Amino acid sequence: MTKNNEKQTNRAPWPAHWISPEDIQAGLPEDVPRKLVIRHFGHEANHYSPYHCHSWGQLLFISEGLVQVSARDIGHWIVPPQRAVWIPPFIEHDALSLQRLQMHNVYICPQAASGMPDHCQVVHITPLLRELIMALSKLPRLYDEQGADGRMVDVFLDQLKATPEVPLHLPQPKSQRLQTLTSSLQQNPADNRPLQYWADQIGCSERTLARRFHKETGMTFGQWRQQARLLEALSRIASGQPIASIAQDLGYSSQSAFISMFRKALGKTPTRYFQPADSE
């Protein structure tokens, strides 16, 4: 479960994505007496926002591009276009744009976020949610809570709480030994050496390593390695690499085997996964 760092002050330093003169003059999202605040912005590839946290919940919706969001000591998530990552209040996180980005930050006050998950997760953005985000981003900061604007905010929150999670999380183990193992697998995703090999390297039995791995990550060794390959595949697909090359680089015996894994994990083929939701 993601840790909420409530010991940190509500008045967190300005994150790199909240630094326009207009925003500084208006104050932090927490200063706005409304249920939510939305800001639209863009970043070039490789833009990095260092670790920080907010006292409000945050929905980071990606309309174009690809971003990696990490929660300290927990793991990371890859967020493709037309998906979003939910970050609960006080979760210390960073963000790295893997491609040029266009996105909307939706900050939600704790009371309005009641009923949302207490851990980070990638969520599916339906065409309705997407249109609501676009419409809400055009509202004045002090929108009319008692009128049509306030009702639209309530519809958005109801829809958001019902949206399903997308399995795009790669958990980070706690121990240094397992971190060394997983780091090696991430650097060489085609590595097919079995669990027994890694047990020998660490100096324990295969059964002991399997038990420790599941305890620290919530996944089996095989599940974690496949998830690491899946997230790496998303980055490569989004950058335009051929599916056949990706399959080979990630250690799959054939392109069809890779496509089968991808469809089983995410419900679509690699090509269709990046299509707009309303074209499905």
Tab-separated table of C-alpha atoms in Angstrom:
chain	number	residue	atom	x	y	z
A	1	MET	CA	0.000	0.000	0.000
A	2	THR	CA	1.255	3.459	-0.862
A	3	LYS	CA	2.439	5.495	2.091
A	4	ASN	CA	0.826	8.847	2.850
A	5	ASN	CA	3.424	11.283	4.155
A	6	GLU	CA	1.145	13.352	6.390
A	7	LYS	CA	4.104	14.608	8.438
A	8	GLN	CA	5.043	16.911	5.588
A	9	THR	CA	3.578	20.386	5.621
A	10	ASN	CA	0.472	21.144	3.618
A	11	ARG	CA	2.391	24.092	2.211
A	12	ALA	CA	4.657	21.960	0.055
A	13	PRO	CA	7.251	23.648	-2.207
A	14	TRP	CA	6.012	24.644	-5.631
A	15	PRO	CA	6.283	21.591	-7.910
A	16	ALA	CA	7.762	22.101	-11.347
A	17	HIS	CA	4.357	21.783	-13.037
A	18	TRP	CA	2.713	24.569	-10.972
A	19	ILE	CA	4.918	27.583	-11.524
A	20	SER	CA	3.211	29.947	-13.951
A	21	PRO	CA	2.923	33.564	-12.742
A	22	GLU	CA	-0.870	33.280	-12.765
A	23	ASP	CA	-0.813	30.199	-10.526
A	24	ILE	CA	1.675	31.715	-8.095
A	25	GLN	CA	-0.442	34.837	-7.793
A	26	ALA	CA	-3.617	32.802	-7.267
A	27	GLY	CA	-2.057	30.525	-4.661
A	28	LEU	CA	-1.793	26.780	-4.191
A	29	PRO	CA	-4.769	24.544	-5.050
A	30	GLU	CA	-5.356	24.142	-1.308
A	31	ASP	CA	-6.041	27.882	-1.110
A	32	VAL	CA	-9.023	27.661	-3.465
A	33	PRO	CA	-12.373	27.262	-1.629
A	34	ARG	CA	-13.765	24.775	-4.140
A	35	LYS	CA	-13.915	20.975	-4.527
A	36	LEU	CA	-11.374	20.894	-7.327
A	37	VAL	CA	-8.896	22.905	-9.344
A	38	ILE	CA	-7.769	21.952	-12.864
A	39	ARG	CA	-4.743	23.126	-14.804
A	40	HIS	CA	-3.771	22.202	-18.360
A	41	PHE	CA	-0.096	22.284	-19.340
A	42	GLY	CA	2.555	20.603	-21.452
A	43	HIS	CA	6.144	19.444	-21.091
A	44	GLU	CA	8.872	18.406	-23.471
A	45	ALA	CA	10.288	14.871	-23.350
A	46	ASN	CA	12.538	14.107	-20.366
A	47	HIS	CA	11.076	16.868	-18.220
A	48	TYR	CA	11.420	15.823	-14.569
A	49	SER	CA	9.373	16.994	-11.582
A	50	PRO	CA	11.233	15.976	-8.387
A	51	TYR	CA	9.607	14.270	-5.424
A	52	HIS	CA	6.900	16.340	-3.766
A	53	CYS	CA	3.428	15.884	-2.310
A	54	HIS	CA	0.104	17.708	-1.975
A	55	SER	CA	-2.501	17.834	0.755
A	56	TRP	CA	-5.175	17.384	-1.934
A	57	GLY	CA	-5.657	14.325	-4.117
A	58	GLN	CA	-4.346	14.599	-7.669
A	59	LEU	CA	-5.564	13.081	-10.925
A	60	LEU	CA	-2.973	13.451	-13.671
A	61	PHE	CA	-4.725	12.944	-17.025
A	62	ILE	CA	-2.520	12.452	-20.092
A	63	SER	CA	-4.116	13.591	-23.342
A	64	GLU	CA	-0.924	13.214	-25.414
A	65	GLY	CA	2.408	11.560	-24.691
A	66	LEU	CA	3.630	9.182	-22.001
A	67	VAL	CA	4.676	9.785	-18.391
A	68	GLN	CA	6.234	7.724	-15.616
A	69	VAL	CA	5.097	8.510	-12.072
A	70	SER	CA	6.905	7.030	-9.067
A	71	ALA	CA	5.874	6.908	-5.412
A	72	ARG	CA	8.882	6.894	-3.104
A	73	ASP	CA	9.855	3.395	-1.900
A	74	ILE	CA	6.742	1.908	-3.533
A	75	GLY	CA	7.233	1.568	-7.280
A	76	HIS	CA	6.269	3.312	-10.485
A	77	TRP	CA	3.432	3.562	-12.989
A	78	ILE	CA	3.496	4.136	-16.733
A	79	VAL	CA	0.614	6.358	-17.868
A	80	PRO	CA	-0.246	6.179	-21.589
A	81	PRO	CA	-2.365	8.769	-23.425
A	82	GLN	CA	-6.070	8.876	-22.566
A	83	ARG	CA	-5.357	7.337	-19.153
A	84	ALA	CA	-4.712	9.005	-15.819
A	85	VAL	CA	-2.908	8.277	-12.577
A	86	TRP	CA	-4.624	8.885	-9.243
A	87	ILE	CA	-2.331	10.148	-6.454
A	88	PRO	CA	-3.940	10.376	-2.987
A	89	PRO	CA	-3.146	13.251	-0.606
A	90	PHE	CA	0.319	13.326	0.984
A	91	ILE	CA	1.794	10.678	-1.330
A	92	GLU	CA	5.375	11.657	-2.132
A	93	HIS	CA	5.808	11.265	-5.879
A	94	ASP	CA	7.773	12.419	-8.882
A	95	ALA	CA	7.072	12.477	-12.624
A	96	LEU	CA	9.201	11.972	-15.731
A	97	SER	CA	7.852	12.736	-19.197
A	98	LEU	CA	8.918	9.898	-21.484
A	99	GLN	CA	7.563	11.816	-24.465
A	100	ARG	CA	6.320	15.303	-25.161
A	101	LEU	CA	3.221	15.713	-22.988
A	102	GLN	CA	-0.122	17.432	-22.910
A	103	MET	CA	-1.963	16.835	-19.643
A	104	HIS	CA	-4.479	18.080	-17.129
A	105	ASN	CA	-3.813	18.147	-13.400
A	106	VAL	CA	-7.034	17.768	-11.425
A	107	TYR	CA	-6.553	18.598	-7.739
A	108	ILE	CA	-9.413	17.360	-5.528
A	109	CYS	CA	-9.982	18.447	-1.935
A	110	PRO	CA	-9.925	15.658	0.704
A	111	GLN	CA	-13.658	15.815	1.384
A	112	ALA	CA	-14.559	15.489	-2.301
A	113	ALA	CA	-11.970	12.705	-2.731
A	114	SER	CA	-13.607	10.588	-0.026
A	115	GLY	CA	-14.227	7.137	-1.467
A	116	MET	CA	-11.263	7.291	-3.831
A	117	PRO	CA	-8.493	4.663	-3.387
A	118	ASP	CA	-5.866	5.310	-0.711
A	119	HIS	CA	-3.088	4.161	-3.062
A	120	CYS	CA	-1.760	5.331	-6.406
A	121	GLN	CA	-3.172	3.675	-9.490
A	122	VAL	CA	-3.613	4.209	-13.217
A	123	VAL	CA	-7.271	4.537	-14.188
A	124	HIS	CA	-9.189	4.290	-17.443
A	125	ILE	CA	-10.603	7.572	-18.714
A	126	THR	CA	-13.887	7.058	-20.536
A	127	PRO	CA	-14.973	9.425	-23.310
A	128	LEU	CA	-17.438	10.984	-20.837
A	129	LEU	CA	-14.747	11.572	-18.205
A	130	ARG	CA	-12.441	13.049	-20.816
A	131	GLU	CA	-15.070	15.520	-21.987
A	132	LEU	CA	-15.866	16.448	-18.390
A	133	ILE	CA	-12.194	17.154	-17.704
A	134	MET	CA	-11.971	19.331	-20.796
A	135	ALA	CA	-15.106	21.251	-19.838
A	136	LEU	CA	-14.087	21.667	-16.191
A	137	SER	CA	-10.673	22.992	-17.190
A	138	LYS	CA	-12.427	25.978	-18.783
A	139	LEU	CA	-14.313	26.947	-15.625
A	140	PRO	CA	-13.215	29.956	-13.596
A	141	ARG	CA	-11.204	29.053	-10.533
A	142	LEU	CA	-14.083	30.235	-8.304
A	143	TYR	CA	-16.840	28.515	-10.281
A	144	ASP	CA	-20.449	28.667	-9.090
A	145	GLU	CA	-20.845	25.716	-6.731
A	146	GLN	CA	-24.621	26.105	-6.550
A	147	GLY	CA	-25.217	26.284	-10.291
A	148	ALA	CA	-24.567	24.174	-13.386
A	149	ASP	CA	-20.793	24.295	-12.843
A	150	GLY	CA	-21.095	22.758	-9.397
A	151	ARG	CA	-23.407	20.039	-10.706
A	152	MET	CA	-20.917	19.212	-13.460
A	153	VAL	CA	-18.169	18.872	-10.835
A	154	ASP	CA	-20.350	16.427	-8.895
A	155	VAL	CA	-21.018	14.343	-12.022
A	156	PHE	CA	-17.281	14.232	-12.716
A	157	LEU	CA	-16.502	13.039	-9.175
A	158	ASP	CA	-19.199	10.338	-9.352
A	159	GLN	CA	-17.840	9.083	-12.677
A	160	LEU	CA	-14.238	9.158	-11.457
A	161	LYS	CA	-15.000	7.041	-8.401
A	162	ALA	CA	-16.520	4.378	-10.651
A	163	THR	CA	-13.697	4.193	-13.189
A	164	PRO	CA	-11.679	0.938	-13.195
A	165	GLU	CA	-7.993	0.561	-12.403
A	166	VAL	CA	-5.542	-0.246	-15.219
A	167	PRO	CA	-2.782	-2.707	-14.188
A	168	LEU	CA	0.257	-0.550	-15.030
A	169	HIS	CA	2.096	-0.608	-11.696
A	170	LEU	CA	5.546	-2.099	-11.111
A	171	PRO	CA	6.108	-2.502	-7.341
A	172	GLN	CA	9.545	-1.983	-5.823
A	173	PRO	CA	10.845	-4.532	-3.307
A	174	LYS	CA	12.062	-3.293	0.075
A	175	SER	CA	15.320	-5.199	0.555
A	176	GLN	CA	18.565	-4.203	-1.131
A	177	ARG	CA	19.163	-7.732	-2.461
A	178	LEU	CA	15.853	-7.869	-4.277
A	179	GLN	CA	16.261	-4.306	-5.519
A	180	THR	CA	19.549	-5.350	-7.114
A	181	LEU	CA	17.757	-8.295	-8.756
A	182	THR	CA	14.863	-6.222	-10.099
A	183	SER	CA	17.181	-3.461	-11.270
A	184	SER	CA	19.099	-6.003	-13.329
A	185	LEU	CA	15.871	-7.274	-14.897
A	186	GLN	CA	14.769	-3.749	-15.777
A	187	GLN	CA	18.117	-3.006	-17.402
A	188	ASN	CA	17.944	-6.253	-19.391
A	189	PRO	CA	14.237	-7.107	-19.856
A	190	ALA	CA	15.105	-9.985	-22.228
A	191	ASP	CA	16.830	-11.839	-19.365
A	192	ASN	CA	15.093	-15.230	-19.167
A	193	ARG	CA	17.273	-16.792	-16.476
A	194	PRO	CA	15.111	-18.736	-14.013
A	195	LEU	CA	14.468	-18.008	-10.354
A	196	GLN	CA	16.990	-20.675	-9.330
A	197	TYR	CA	19.788	-18.668	-10.961
A	198	TRP	CA	18.917	-15.599	-8.913
A	199	ALA	CA	18.584	-17.654	-5.739
A	200	ASP	CA	22.122	-18.906	-6.277
A	201	GLN	CA	23.343	-15.333	-6.776
A	202	ILE	CA	21.677	-14.158	-3.583
A	203	GLY	CA	22.693	-17.221	-1.599
A	204	CYS	CA	19.353	-18.735	-0.646
A	205	SER	CA	17.058	-21.495	-1.824
A	206	GLU	CA	14.683	-21.011	-4.722
A	207	ARG	CA	11.720	-21.491	-2.370
A	208	THR	CA	13.022	-18.851	0.040
A	209	LEU	CA	13.576	-16.343	-2.749
A	210	ALA	CA	10.101	-16.999	-4.171
A	211	ARG	CA	8.560	-16.403	-0.760
A	212	ARG	CA	10.541	-13.188	-0.165
A	213	PHE	CA	9.791	-11.862	-3.630
A	214	HIS	CA	6.055	-12.326	-3.219
A	215	LYS	CA	6.092	-10.854	0.294
A	216	GLU	CA	7.901	-7.682	-0.826
A	217	THR	CA	6.159	-7.058	-4.149
A	218	GLY	CA	2.818	-8.846	-3.962
A	219	MET	CA	3.762	-10.667	-7.177
A	220	THR	CA	5.524	-13.861	-8.068
A	221	PHE	CA	8.908	-13.560	-9.747
A	222	GLY	CA	7.370	-14.487	-13.107
A	223	GLN	CA	4.521	-11.988	-12.734
A	224	TRP	CA	6.909	-9.183	-11.823
A	225	ARG	CA	9.217	-9.875	-14.771
A	226	GLN	CA	6.255	-9.910	-17.174
A	227	GLN	CA	4.958	-6.644	-15.705
A	228	ALA	CA	8.375	-5.027	-16.119
A	229	ARG	CA	8.376	-6.117	-19.757
A	230	LEU	CA	4.839	-4.824	-20.262
A	231	LEU	CA	5.690	-1.334	-18.995
A	232	GLU	CA	8.880	-1.257	-21.050
A	233	ALA	CA	6.842	-2.319	-24.076
A	234	LEU	CA	4.429	0.576	-23.591
A	235	SER	CA	7.293	3.071	-23.678
A	236	ARG	CA	8.727	1.526	-26.820
A	237	ILE	CA	5.382	1.249	-28.617
A	238	ALA	CA	4.629	4.887	-27.839
A	239	SER	CA	7.995	5.893	-29.334
A	240	GLY	CA	7.104	4.146	-32.589
A	241	GLN	CA	9.355	1.078	-32.434
A	242	PRO	CA	8.214	-1.923	-34.536
A	243	ILE	CA	6.329	-4.609	-32.619
A	244	ALA	CA	8.613	-7.336	-33.942
A	245	SER	CA	11.709	-5.554	-32.612
A	246	ILE	CA	10.073	-4.935	-29.241
A	247	ALA	CA	9.109	-8.591	-28.912
A	248	GLN	CA	12.676	-9.693	-29.643
A	249	ASP	CA	14.261	-7.107	-27.334
A	250	LEU	CA	11.988	-8.154	-24.463
A	251	GLY	CA	12.835	-11.843	-24.747
A	252	TYR	CA	9.723	-13.223	-26.412
A	253	SER	CA	10.062	-16.185	-28.756
A	254	SER	CA	7.890	-14.550	-31.410
A	255	GLN	CA	5.873	-11.449	-32.208
A	256	SER	CA	2.634	-13.398	-31.742
A	257	ALA	CA	3.707	-14.522	-28.254
A	258	PHE	CA	4.332	-10.912	-27.280
A	259	ILE	CA	1.010	-9.715	-28.710
A	260	SER	CA	-0.794	-12.509	-26.858
A	261	MET	CA	0.796	-11.472	-23.554
A	262	PHE	CA	-0.038	-7.820	-24.164
A	263	ARG	CA	-3.669	-8.512	-25.052
A	264	LYS	CA	-4.125	-10.795	-22.049
A	265	ALA	CA	-2.708	-8.138	-19.713
A	266	LEU	CA	-4.428	-5.045	-21.124
A	267	GLY	CA	-7.352	-6.371	-23.130
A	268	LYS	CA	-6.176	-5.054	-26.508
A	269	THR	CA	-3.426	-5.576	-29.029
A	270	PRO	CA	-0.447	-3.183	-28.848
A	271	THR	CA	-1.607	-1.277	-31.941
A	272	ARG	CA	-5.139	-0.725	-30.665
A	273	TYR	CA	-4.102	0.204	-27.132
A	274	PHE	CA	-2.965	3.675	-28.133
A	275	GLN	CA	-6.023	4.480	-30.210
A	276	PRO	CA	-8.409	7.145	-28.801
A	277	ALA	CA	-11.120	5.713	-26.567
A	278	ASP	CA	-13.965	6.870	-28.808
A	279	SER	CA	-12.505	4.981	-31.798
A	280	GLU	CA	-12.709	1.621	-30.008
